[in-house]
PDB file of C-alpha atoms in Angstrom:
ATOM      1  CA  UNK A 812       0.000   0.000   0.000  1.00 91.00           C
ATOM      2  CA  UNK A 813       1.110   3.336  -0.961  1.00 93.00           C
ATOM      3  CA  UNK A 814       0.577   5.957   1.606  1.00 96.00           C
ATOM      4  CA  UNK A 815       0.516  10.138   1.297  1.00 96.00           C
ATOM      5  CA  UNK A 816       1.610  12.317   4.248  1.00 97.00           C
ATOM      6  CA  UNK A 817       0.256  15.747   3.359  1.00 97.00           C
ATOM      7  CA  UNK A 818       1.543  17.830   6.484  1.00 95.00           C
ATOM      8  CA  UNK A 819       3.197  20.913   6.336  1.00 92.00           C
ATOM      9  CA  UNK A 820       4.698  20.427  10.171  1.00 92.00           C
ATOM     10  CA  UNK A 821       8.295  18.416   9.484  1.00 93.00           C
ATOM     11  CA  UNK A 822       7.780  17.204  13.136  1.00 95.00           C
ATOM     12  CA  UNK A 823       4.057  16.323  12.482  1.00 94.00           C
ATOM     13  CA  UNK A 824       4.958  14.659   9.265  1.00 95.00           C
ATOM     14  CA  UNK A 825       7.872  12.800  10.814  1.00 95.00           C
ATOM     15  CA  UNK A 826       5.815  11.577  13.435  1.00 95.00           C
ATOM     16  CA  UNK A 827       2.920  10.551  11.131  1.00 95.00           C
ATOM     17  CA  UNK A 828       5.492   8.600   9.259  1.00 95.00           C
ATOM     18  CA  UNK A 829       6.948   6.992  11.860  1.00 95.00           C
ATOM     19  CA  UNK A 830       4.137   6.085  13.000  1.00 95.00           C
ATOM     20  CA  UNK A 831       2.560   4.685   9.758  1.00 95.00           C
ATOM     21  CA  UNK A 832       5.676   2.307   9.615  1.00 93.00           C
ATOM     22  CA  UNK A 833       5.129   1.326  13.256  1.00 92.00           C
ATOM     23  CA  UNK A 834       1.263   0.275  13.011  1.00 92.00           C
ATOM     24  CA  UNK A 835       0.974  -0.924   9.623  1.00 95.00           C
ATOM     25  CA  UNK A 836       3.062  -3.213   7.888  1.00 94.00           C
ATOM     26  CA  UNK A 837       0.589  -3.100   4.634  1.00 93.00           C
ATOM     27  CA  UNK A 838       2.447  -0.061   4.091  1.00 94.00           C
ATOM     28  CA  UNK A 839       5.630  -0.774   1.218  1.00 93.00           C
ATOM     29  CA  UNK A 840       5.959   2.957   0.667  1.00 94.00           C
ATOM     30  CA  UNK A 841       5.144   6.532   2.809  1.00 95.00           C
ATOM     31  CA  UNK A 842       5.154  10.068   0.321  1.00 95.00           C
ATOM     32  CA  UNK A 843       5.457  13.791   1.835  1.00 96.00           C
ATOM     33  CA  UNK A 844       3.521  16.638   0.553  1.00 95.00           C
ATOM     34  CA  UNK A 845       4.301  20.006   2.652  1.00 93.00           C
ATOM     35  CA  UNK A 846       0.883  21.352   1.384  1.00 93.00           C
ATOM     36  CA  UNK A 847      -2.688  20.485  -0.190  1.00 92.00           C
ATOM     37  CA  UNK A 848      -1.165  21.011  -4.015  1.00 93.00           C
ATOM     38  CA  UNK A 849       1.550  19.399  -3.755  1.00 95.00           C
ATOM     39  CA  UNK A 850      -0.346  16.593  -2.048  1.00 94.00           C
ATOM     40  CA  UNK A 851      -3.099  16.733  -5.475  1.00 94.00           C
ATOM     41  CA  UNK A 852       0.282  15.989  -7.840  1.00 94.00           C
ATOM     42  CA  UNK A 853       1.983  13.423  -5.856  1.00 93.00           C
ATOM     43  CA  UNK A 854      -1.809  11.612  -5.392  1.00 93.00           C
ATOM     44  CA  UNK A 855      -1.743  11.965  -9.084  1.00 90.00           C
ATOM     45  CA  UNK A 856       1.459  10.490 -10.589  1.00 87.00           C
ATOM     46  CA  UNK A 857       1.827   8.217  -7.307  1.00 75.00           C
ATOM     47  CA  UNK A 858      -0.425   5.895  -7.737  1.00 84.00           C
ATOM     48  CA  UNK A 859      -1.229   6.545  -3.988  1.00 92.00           C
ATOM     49  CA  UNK A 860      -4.314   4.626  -2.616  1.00 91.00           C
ATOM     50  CA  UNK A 861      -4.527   6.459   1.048  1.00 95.00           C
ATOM     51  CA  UNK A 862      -3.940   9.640   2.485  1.00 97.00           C
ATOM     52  CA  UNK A 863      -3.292  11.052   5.646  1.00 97.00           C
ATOM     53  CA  UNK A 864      -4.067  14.861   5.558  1.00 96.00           C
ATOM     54  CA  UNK A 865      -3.682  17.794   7.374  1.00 94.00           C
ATOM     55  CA  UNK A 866      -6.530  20.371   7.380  1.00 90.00           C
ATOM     56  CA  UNK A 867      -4.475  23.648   7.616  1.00 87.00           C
ATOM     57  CA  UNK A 868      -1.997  24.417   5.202  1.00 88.00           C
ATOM     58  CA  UNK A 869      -1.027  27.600   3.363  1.00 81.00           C
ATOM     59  CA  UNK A 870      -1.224  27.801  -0.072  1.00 81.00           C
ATOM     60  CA  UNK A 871      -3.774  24.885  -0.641  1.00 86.00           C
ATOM     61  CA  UNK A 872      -5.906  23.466   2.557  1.00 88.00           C
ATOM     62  CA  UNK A 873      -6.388  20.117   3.287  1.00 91.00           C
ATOM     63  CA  UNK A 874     -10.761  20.149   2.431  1.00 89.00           C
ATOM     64  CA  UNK A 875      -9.453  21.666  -0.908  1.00 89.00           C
ATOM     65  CA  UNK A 876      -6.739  19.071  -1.600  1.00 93.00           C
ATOM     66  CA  UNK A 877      -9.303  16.220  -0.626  1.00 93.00           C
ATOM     67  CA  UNK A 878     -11.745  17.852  -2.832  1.00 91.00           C
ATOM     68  CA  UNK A 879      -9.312  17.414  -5.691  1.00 93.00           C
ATOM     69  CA  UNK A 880      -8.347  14.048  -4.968  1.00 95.00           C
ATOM     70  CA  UNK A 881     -11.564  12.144  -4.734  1.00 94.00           C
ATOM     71  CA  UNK A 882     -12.604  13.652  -7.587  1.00 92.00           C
ATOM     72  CA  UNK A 883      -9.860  12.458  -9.786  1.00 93.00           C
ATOM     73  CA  UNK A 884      -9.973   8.942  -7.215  1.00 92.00           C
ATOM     74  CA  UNK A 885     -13.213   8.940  -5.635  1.00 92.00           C
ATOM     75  CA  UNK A 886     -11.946   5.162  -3.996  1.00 92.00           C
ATOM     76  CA  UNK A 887      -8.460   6.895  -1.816  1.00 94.00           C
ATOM     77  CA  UNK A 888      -9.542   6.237   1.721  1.00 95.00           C
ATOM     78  CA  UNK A 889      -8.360   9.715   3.638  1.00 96.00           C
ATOM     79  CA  UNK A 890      -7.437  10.510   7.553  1.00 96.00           C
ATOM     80  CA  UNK A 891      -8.062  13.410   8.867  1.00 95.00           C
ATOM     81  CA  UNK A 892      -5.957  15.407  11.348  1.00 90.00           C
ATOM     82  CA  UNK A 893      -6.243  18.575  12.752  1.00 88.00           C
ATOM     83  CA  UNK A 894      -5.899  20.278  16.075  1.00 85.00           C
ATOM     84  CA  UNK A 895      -9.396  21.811  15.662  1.00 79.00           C
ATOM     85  CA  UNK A 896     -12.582  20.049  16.202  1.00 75.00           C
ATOM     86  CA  UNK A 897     -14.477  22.733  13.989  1.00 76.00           C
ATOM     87  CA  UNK A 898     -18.122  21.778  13.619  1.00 76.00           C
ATOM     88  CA  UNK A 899     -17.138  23.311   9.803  1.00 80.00           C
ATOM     89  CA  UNK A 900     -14.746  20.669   9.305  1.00 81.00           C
ATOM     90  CA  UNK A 901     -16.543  17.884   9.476  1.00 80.00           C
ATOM     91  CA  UNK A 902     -19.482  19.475   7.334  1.00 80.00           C
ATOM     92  CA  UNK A 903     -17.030  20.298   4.947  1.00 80.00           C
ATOM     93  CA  UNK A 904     -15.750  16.686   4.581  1.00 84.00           C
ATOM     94  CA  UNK A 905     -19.203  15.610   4.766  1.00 81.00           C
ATOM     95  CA  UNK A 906     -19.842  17.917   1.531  1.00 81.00           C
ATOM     96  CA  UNK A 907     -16.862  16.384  -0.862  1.00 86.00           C
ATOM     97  CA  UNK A 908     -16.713  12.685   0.494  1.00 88.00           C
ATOM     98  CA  UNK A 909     -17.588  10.532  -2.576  1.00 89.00           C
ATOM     99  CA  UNK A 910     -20.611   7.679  -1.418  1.00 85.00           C
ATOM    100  CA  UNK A 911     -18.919   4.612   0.171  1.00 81.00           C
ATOM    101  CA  UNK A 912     -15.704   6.280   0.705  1.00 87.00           C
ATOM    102  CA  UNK A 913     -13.814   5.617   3.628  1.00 90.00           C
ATOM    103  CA  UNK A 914     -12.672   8.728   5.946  1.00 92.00           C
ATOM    104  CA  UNK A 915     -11.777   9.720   9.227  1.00 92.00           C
ATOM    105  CA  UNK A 916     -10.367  12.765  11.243  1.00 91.00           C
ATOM    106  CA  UNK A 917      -8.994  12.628  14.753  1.00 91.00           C
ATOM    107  CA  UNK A 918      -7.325  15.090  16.519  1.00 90.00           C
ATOM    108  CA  UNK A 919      -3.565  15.988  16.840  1.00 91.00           C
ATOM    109  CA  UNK A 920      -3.585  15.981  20.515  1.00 89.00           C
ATOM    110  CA  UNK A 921      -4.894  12.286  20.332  1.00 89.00           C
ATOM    111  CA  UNK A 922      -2.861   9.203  22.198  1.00 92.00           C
ATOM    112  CA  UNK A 923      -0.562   7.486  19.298  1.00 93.00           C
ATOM    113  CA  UNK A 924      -2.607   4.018  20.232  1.00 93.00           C
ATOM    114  CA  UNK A 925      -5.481   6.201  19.221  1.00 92.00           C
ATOM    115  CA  UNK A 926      -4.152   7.457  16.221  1.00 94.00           C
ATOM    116  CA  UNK A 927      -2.817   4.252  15.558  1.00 94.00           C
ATOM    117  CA  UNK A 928      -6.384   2.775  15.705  1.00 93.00           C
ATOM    118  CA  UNK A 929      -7.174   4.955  13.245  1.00 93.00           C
ATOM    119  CA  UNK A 930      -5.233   4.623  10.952  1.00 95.00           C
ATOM    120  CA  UNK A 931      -5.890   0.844  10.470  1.00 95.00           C
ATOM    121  CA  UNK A 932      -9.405   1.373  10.695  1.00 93.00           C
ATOM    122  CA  UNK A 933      -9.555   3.791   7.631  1.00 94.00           C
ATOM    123  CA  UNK A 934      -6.720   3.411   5.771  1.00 95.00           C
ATOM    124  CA  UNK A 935      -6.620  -0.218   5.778  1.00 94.00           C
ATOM    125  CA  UNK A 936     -10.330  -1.434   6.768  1.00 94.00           C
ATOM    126  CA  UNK A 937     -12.054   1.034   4.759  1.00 92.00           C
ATOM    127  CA  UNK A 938     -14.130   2.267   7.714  1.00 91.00           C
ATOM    128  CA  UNK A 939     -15.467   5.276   8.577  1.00 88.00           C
ATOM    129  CA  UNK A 940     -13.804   7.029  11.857  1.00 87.00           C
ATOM    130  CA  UNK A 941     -14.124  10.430  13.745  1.00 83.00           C
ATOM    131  CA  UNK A 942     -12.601  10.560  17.233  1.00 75.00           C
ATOM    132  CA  UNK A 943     -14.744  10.729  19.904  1.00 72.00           C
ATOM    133  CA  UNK A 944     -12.939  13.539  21.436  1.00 63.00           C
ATOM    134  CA  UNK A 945     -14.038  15.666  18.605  1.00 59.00           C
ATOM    135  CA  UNK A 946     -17.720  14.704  19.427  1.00 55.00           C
ATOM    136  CA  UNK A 947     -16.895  15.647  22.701  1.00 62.00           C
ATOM    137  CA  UNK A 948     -15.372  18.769  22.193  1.00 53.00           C
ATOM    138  CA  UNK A 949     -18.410  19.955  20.132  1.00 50.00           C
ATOM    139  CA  UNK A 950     -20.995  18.793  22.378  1.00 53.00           C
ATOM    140  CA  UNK A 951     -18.847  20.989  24.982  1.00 51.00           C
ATOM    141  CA  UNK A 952     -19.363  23.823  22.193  1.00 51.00           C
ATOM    142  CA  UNK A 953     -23.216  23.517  21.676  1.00 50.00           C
ATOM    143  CA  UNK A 954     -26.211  22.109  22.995  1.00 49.00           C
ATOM    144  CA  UNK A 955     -28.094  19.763  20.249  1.00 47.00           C
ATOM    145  CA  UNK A 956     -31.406  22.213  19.722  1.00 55.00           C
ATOM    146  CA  UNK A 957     -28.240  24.983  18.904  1.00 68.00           C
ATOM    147  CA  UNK A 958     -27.088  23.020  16.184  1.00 78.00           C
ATOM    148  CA  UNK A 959     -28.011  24.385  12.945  1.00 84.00           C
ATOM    149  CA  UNK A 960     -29.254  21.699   9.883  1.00 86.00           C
ATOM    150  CA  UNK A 961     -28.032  21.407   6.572  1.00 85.00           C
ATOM    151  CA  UNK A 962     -30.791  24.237   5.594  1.00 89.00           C
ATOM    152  CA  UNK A 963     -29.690  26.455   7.931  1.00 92.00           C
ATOM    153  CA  UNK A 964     -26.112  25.925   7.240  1.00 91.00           C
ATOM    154  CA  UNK A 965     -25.975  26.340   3.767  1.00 92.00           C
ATOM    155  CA  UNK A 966     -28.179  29.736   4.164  1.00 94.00           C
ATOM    156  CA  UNK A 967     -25.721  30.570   6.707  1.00 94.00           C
ATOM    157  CA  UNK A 968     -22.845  30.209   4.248  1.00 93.00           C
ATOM    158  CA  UNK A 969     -24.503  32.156   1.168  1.00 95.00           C
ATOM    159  CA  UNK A 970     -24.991  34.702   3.975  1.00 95.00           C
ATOM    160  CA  UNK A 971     -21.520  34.808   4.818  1.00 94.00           C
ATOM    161  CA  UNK A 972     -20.622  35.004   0.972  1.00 94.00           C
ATOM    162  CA  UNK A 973     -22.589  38.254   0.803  1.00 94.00           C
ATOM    163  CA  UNK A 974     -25.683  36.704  -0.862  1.00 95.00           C
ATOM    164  CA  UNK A 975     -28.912  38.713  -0.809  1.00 95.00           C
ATOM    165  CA  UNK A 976     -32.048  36.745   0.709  1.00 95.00           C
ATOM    166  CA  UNK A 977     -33.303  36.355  -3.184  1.00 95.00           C
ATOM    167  CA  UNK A 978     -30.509  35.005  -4.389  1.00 95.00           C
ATOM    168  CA  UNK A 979     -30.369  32.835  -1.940  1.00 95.00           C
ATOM    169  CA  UNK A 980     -33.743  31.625  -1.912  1.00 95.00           C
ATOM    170  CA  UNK A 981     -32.900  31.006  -5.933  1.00 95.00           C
ATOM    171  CA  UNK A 982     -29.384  28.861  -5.301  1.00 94.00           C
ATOM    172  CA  UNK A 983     -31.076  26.499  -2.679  1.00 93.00           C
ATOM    173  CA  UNK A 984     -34.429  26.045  -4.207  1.00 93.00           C
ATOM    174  CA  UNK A 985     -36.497  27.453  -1.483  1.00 94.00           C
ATOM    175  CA  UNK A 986     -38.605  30.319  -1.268  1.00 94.00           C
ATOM    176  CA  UNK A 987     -38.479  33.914  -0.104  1.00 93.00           C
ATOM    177  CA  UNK A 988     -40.372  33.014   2.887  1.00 94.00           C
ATOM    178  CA  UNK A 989     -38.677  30.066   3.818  1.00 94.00           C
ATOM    179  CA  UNK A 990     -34.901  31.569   3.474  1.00 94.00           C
ATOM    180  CA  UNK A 991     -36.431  34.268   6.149  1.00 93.00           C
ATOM    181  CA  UNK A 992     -37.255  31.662   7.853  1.00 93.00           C
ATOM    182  CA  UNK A 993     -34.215  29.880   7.846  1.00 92.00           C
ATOM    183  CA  UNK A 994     -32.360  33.173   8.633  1.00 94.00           C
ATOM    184  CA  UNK A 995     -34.820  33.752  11.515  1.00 93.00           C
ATOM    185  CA  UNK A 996     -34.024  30.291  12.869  1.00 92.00           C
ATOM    186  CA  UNK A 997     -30.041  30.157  12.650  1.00 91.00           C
ATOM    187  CA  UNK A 998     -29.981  33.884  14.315  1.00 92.00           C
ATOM    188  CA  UNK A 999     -31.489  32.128  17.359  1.00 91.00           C
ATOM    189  CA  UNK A1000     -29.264  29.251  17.238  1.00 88.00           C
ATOM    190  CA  UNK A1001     -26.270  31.268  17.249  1.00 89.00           C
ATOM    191  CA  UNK A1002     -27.032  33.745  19.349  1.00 88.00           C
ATOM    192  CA  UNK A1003     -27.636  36.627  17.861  1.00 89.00           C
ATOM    193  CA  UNK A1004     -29.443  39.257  19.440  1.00 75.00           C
ATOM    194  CA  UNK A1005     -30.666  42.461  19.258  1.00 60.00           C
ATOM    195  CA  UNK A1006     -32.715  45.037  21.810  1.00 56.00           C
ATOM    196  CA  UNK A1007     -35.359  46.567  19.775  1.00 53.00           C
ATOM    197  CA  UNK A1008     -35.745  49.103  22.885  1.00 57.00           C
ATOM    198  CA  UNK A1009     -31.502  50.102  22.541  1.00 54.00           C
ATOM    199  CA  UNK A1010     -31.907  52.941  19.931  1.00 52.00           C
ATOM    200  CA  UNK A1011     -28.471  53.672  20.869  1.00 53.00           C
ATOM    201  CA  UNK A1012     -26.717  50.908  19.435  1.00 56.00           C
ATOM    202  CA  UNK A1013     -28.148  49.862  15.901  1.00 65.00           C
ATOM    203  CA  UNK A1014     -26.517  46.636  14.819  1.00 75.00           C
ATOM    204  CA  UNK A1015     -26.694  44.739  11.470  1.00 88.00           C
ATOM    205  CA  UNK A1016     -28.025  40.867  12.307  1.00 91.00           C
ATOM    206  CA  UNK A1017     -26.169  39.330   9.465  1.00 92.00           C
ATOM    207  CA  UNK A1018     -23.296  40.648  10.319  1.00 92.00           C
ATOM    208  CA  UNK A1019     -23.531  39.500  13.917  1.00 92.00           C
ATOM    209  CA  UNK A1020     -24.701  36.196  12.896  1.00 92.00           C
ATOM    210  CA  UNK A1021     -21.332  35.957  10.703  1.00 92.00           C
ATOM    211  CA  UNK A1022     -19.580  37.262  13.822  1.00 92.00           C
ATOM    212  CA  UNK A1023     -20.879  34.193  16.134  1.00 89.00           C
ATOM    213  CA  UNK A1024     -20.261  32.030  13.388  1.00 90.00           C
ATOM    214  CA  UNK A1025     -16.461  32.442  13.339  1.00 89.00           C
ATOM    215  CA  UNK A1026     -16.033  32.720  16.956  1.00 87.00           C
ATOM    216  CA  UNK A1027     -18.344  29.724  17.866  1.00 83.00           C
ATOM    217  CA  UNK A1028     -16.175  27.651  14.634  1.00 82.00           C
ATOM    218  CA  UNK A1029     -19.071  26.839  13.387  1.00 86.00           C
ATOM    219  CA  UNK A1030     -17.287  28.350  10.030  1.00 88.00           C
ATOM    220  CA  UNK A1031     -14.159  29.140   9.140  1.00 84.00           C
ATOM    221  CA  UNK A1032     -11.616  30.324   6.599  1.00 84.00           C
ATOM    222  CA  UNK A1033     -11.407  26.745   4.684  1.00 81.00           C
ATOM    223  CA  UNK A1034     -14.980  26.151   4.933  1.00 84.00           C
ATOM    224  CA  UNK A1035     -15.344  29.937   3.124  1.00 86.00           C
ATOM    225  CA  UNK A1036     -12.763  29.259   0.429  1.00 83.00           C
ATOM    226  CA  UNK A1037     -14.988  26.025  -0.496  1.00 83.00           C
ATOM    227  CA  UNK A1038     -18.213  27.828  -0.019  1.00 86.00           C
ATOM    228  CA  UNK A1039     -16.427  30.304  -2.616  1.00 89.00           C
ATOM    229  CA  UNK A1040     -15.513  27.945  -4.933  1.00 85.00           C
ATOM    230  CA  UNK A1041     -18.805  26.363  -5.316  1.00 87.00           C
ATOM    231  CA  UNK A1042     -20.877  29.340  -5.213  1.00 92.00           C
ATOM    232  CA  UNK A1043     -18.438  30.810  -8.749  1.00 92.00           C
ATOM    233  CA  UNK A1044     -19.128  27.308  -9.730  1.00 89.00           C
ATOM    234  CA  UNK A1045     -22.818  27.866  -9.481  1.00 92.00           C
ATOM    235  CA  UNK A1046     -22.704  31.329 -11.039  1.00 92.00           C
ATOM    236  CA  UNK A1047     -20.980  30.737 -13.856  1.00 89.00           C
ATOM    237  CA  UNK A1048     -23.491  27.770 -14.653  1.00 87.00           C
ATOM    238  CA  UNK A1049     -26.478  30.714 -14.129  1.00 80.00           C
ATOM    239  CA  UNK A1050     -24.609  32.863 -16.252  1.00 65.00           C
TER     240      UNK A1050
END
C-alpha cells in the first residue's frame, strides 16, 4: 500500500510517518507533501491509494486538496488530522466525500494508540472514523437544539458570501419566505441578538450572525474558500 503524508509540520509529518511504519506493515511505501497542491500531484502520478491529511496548510488546505483528490480517485480512503474540532470541518468533509468512501479525522492531541487505531481502521479497513474527542469537544461547544441543519447551514454560508435573501432563496431552491425563515431560525441558534428598545446601538443581524459564526467555529476560513468555490461554480453555470 502506498501511503501520502500531506503535512506541512516536518515534526508532524515525521511523526505521522513513523508512526505509519510502526502500526501498519501493509504499508511498502510513505510520500510527503508540505501542502494540499503538492499533495493533489503526488496523489496523481503516485499511484497513492490512502492519504493522511492535514486540514491547515497555506497555499492549498487540506478540504481543498481532498476535494481534488476524490474527484480524480473517488476510492483513496483519507485521515483526517487537525488540532481543531471545527463543527465546519466535518461538514465540509461531509460535503466532498464521494458515497462509500472511507474517511476519518482525529485530533492531533490524540494518544498514538489512538491514532494508531485509526489509521488501520480507515486506511486499511475502509471504515469510517471520527474521534470521539471531537464529538466531545463539540458537544462541549453547543447544545443539540443549537445546532443548525443542513438548511440552515448552507443559508448561513450564502450569507456569509454576501448573498442577498433572493438570491439565496434562488441557489437552494427554497422560497423567499422560507430563506427568512431559515435566517430567523439560525440567528437564534447562534445567538444573535438584538434590543429593539436600545436605539443607541443599531446593529446589522447578518453581520452579527457571521460574527458568532467564526467565533463559535461553526465556520471558518477553509470552509469559506470552499463555499467560494462552489458558489463561482454555481454562477458561472447561471450565467
Amino acid at each position: 500500500m502506498r501511503v501520502l503524508v500531506v503535512e506541512d509540520d516536518q515534526f508532524h509529518a515525521s511523526y505521522l510517518q513513523d508512526t505509519l511504519a510502526e502500526a501498519l506493515p501493509e504499508v511498502t511505501e510513505i510520500f510527503h507533501a508540505s501542502d494540499g497542491a503538492e499533495g493533489e500531484e503526488e496523489a496523481r502520478q503516485g499511484g497513492i491509494e490512502a492519504v493522511v491529511m492535514d486540514l491547515q496548510m497555506d497555499r492549498r488546505n487540506g478540504i481543498e486538496a481532498a476535494r481534488t483528490i476524490w474527484a480524480e480517485r473517488p476510492q483513496s480512503r483519507i485521515l483526517f488530522w487537525s488540532n481543531y474540532a471545527d463543527e465546519a470541518y466535518l461538514r465540509g468533509i461531509a460535503r466532498i466525500v464521494p458515497e462509500d468512501s472511507a474517511y476519518g479525522y482525529v485530533l492531533k492531541t490524540a494518544s498514538r494508540d489512538r491514532l494508531r487505531l485509526a489509521l488501520r481502521a480507515v486506511l486499511v479497513e475502509g471504515q469510517i472514523m471520527v474521534d470521539r474527542e471531537i464529538h466531545r469537544l463539540q458537544k462541549q461547544g453547543a447544545a443539540p437544539r443549537n445546532r443548525l441543519d443542513d438548511s440552515e447551514f448552507g443559508v448561513l454560508l450564502d450569507l456569509a458570501l454576501g448573498l442577498p435573501d433572493k438570491l439565496i432563496a434562488e441557489r437552494r431552491g427554497m422560497s423567499l419566505r422560507t430563506v427568512q425563515n431559515r435566517l430567523l431560525s439560525l440567528y437564534d441558534k447562534l445567538g444573535v441578538t438584538v434590543d429593539p428598545e436600545d436605539e443607541a446601538v443599531s446593529l446589522n443581524k447578518r453581520v452579527r450572525a457571521l460574527n458568532r459564526a467564526l467565533v463559535t467555529r461553526t465556520i471558518n476560513v477553509e470552509t469559506l474558500e470552499a463555499a467560494q468555490r462552489d458558489l463561482d461554480a454555481w454562477l458561472g453555470g447561471r450565467g
